[in-house]
Short mmCIF file of C-alpha atoms in Angstrom, two decimals:
data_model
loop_
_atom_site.label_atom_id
_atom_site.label_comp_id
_atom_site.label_asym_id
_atom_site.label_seq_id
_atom_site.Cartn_x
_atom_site.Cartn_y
_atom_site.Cartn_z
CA UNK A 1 10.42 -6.11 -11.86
CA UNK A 2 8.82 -9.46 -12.45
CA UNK A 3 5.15 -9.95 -13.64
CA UNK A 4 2.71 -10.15 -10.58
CA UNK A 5 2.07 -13.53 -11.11
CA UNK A 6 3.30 -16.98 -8.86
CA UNK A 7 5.28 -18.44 -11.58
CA UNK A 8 7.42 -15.26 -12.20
CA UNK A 9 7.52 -14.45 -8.66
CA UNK A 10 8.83 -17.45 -7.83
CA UNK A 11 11.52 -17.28 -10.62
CA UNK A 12 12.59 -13.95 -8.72
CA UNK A 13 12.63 -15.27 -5.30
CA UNK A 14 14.79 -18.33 -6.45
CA UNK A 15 16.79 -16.27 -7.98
CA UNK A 16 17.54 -13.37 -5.39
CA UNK A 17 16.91 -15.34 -1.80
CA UNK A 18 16.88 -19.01 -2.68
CA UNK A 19 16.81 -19.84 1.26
CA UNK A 20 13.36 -18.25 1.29
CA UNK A 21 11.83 -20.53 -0.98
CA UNK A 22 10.29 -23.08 1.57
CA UNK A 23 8.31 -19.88 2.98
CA UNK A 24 7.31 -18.86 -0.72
CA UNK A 25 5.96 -22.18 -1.70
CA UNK A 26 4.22 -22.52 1.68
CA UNK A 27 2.95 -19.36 1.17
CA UNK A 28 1.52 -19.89 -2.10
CA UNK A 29 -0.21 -22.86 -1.10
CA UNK A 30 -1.44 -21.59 1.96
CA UNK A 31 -3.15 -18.41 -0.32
CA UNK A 32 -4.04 -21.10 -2.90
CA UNK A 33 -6.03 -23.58 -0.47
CA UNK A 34 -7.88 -20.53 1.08
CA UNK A 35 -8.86 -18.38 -2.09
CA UNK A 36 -10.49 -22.04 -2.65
CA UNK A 37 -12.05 -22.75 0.73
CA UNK A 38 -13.28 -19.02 0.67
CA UNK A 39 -14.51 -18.73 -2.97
CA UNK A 40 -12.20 -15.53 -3.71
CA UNK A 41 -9.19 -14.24 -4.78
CA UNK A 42 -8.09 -11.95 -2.01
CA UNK A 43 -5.80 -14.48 -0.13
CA UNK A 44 -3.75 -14.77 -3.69
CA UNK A 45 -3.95 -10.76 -4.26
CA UNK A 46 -1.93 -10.88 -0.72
CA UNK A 47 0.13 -13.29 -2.13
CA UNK A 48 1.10 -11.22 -5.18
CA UNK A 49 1.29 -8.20 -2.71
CA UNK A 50 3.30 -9.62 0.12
CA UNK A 51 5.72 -11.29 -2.17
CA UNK A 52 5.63 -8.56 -4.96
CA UNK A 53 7.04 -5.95 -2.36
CA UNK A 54 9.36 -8.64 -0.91
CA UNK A 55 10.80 -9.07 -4.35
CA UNK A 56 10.94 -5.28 -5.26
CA UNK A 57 13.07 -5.25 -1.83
CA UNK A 58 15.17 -7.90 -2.81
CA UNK A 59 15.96 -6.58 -6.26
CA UNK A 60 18.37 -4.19 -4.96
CA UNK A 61 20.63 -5.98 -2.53
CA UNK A 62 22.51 -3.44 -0.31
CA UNK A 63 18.35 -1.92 0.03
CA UNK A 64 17.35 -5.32 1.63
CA UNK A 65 21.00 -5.30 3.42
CA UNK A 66 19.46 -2.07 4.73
CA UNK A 67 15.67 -3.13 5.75
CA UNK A 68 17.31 -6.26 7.84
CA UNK A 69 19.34 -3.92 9.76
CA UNK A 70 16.76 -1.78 10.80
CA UNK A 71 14.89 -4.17 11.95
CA UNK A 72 17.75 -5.68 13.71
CA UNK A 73 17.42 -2.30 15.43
CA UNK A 74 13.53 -2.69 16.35
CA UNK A 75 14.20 -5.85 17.27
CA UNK A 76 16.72 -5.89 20.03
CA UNK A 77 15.09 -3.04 21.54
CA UNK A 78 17.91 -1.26 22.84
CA UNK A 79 17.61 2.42 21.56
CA UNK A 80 14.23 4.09 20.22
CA UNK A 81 13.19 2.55 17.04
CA UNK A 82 10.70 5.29 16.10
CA UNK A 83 13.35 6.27 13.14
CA UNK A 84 13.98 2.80 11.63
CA UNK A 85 10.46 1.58 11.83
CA UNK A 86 9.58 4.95 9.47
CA UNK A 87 12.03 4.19 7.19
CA UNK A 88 11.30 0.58 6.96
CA UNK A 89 7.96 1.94 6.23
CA UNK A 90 9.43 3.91 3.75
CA UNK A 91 11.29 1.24 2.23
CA UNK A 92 8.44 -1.46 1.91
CA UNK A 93 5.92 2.00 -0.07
CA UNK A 94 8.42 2.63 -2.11
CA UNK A 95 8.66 -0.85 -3.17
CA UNK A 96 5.21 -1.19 -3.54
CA UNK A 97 5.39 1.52 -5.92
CA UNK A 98 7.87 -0.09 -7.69
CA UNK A 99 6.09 -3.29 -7.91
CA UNK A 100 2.66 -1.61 -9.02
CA UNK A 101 0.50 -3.33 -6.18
#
């Protein structure tokens, strides 16, 4: 697992899920320009969180193959999702476990 910082984070994302890039660096400046405008660091400690979990995810692919299906399955709404929402619930603790946030 990466450091819980931008620059390694960002090394990760590249890395696993280069399409998601564009969202990552919007992200990060979106957190940036806020903790600014608001005088604190909680918009980039929900960076680090957010993305920290998202990379944990990613780390592994065929869990991430697994978290996109389920919600597939929430999404289209066709049989109960009560199941896969608990274990993509499941999957996103777990991760933040992993990634120490």
């Amino acid at each position: 697992m990466p450091a819980l910082i931008p620059e390694a984070l960002r090394a990760a994302v590249e890395r696993l899920t280069p399409s998601r890039m564009p969202t990552f660096v919007r992200d990060l400046v979106e957190a940036t320009t806020s903790a600014q405008q608001e005088q604190s660091l909680a918009p980039l400690r929900t960076f680090v969180h957010m993305w920290g979990v998202f990379v944990a995810i990613q780390r592994y692919p065929s869990r991430g193959a697994h978290l996109r299906h389920l919600e597939e399955i929430v999404s289209a709404g066709v049989e109960d999702p009560t199941d896969a929402i608990a274990e993509i619930r499941k999957i996103h603790a777990d991760a933040a476990v992993e990634a120490g946030v």
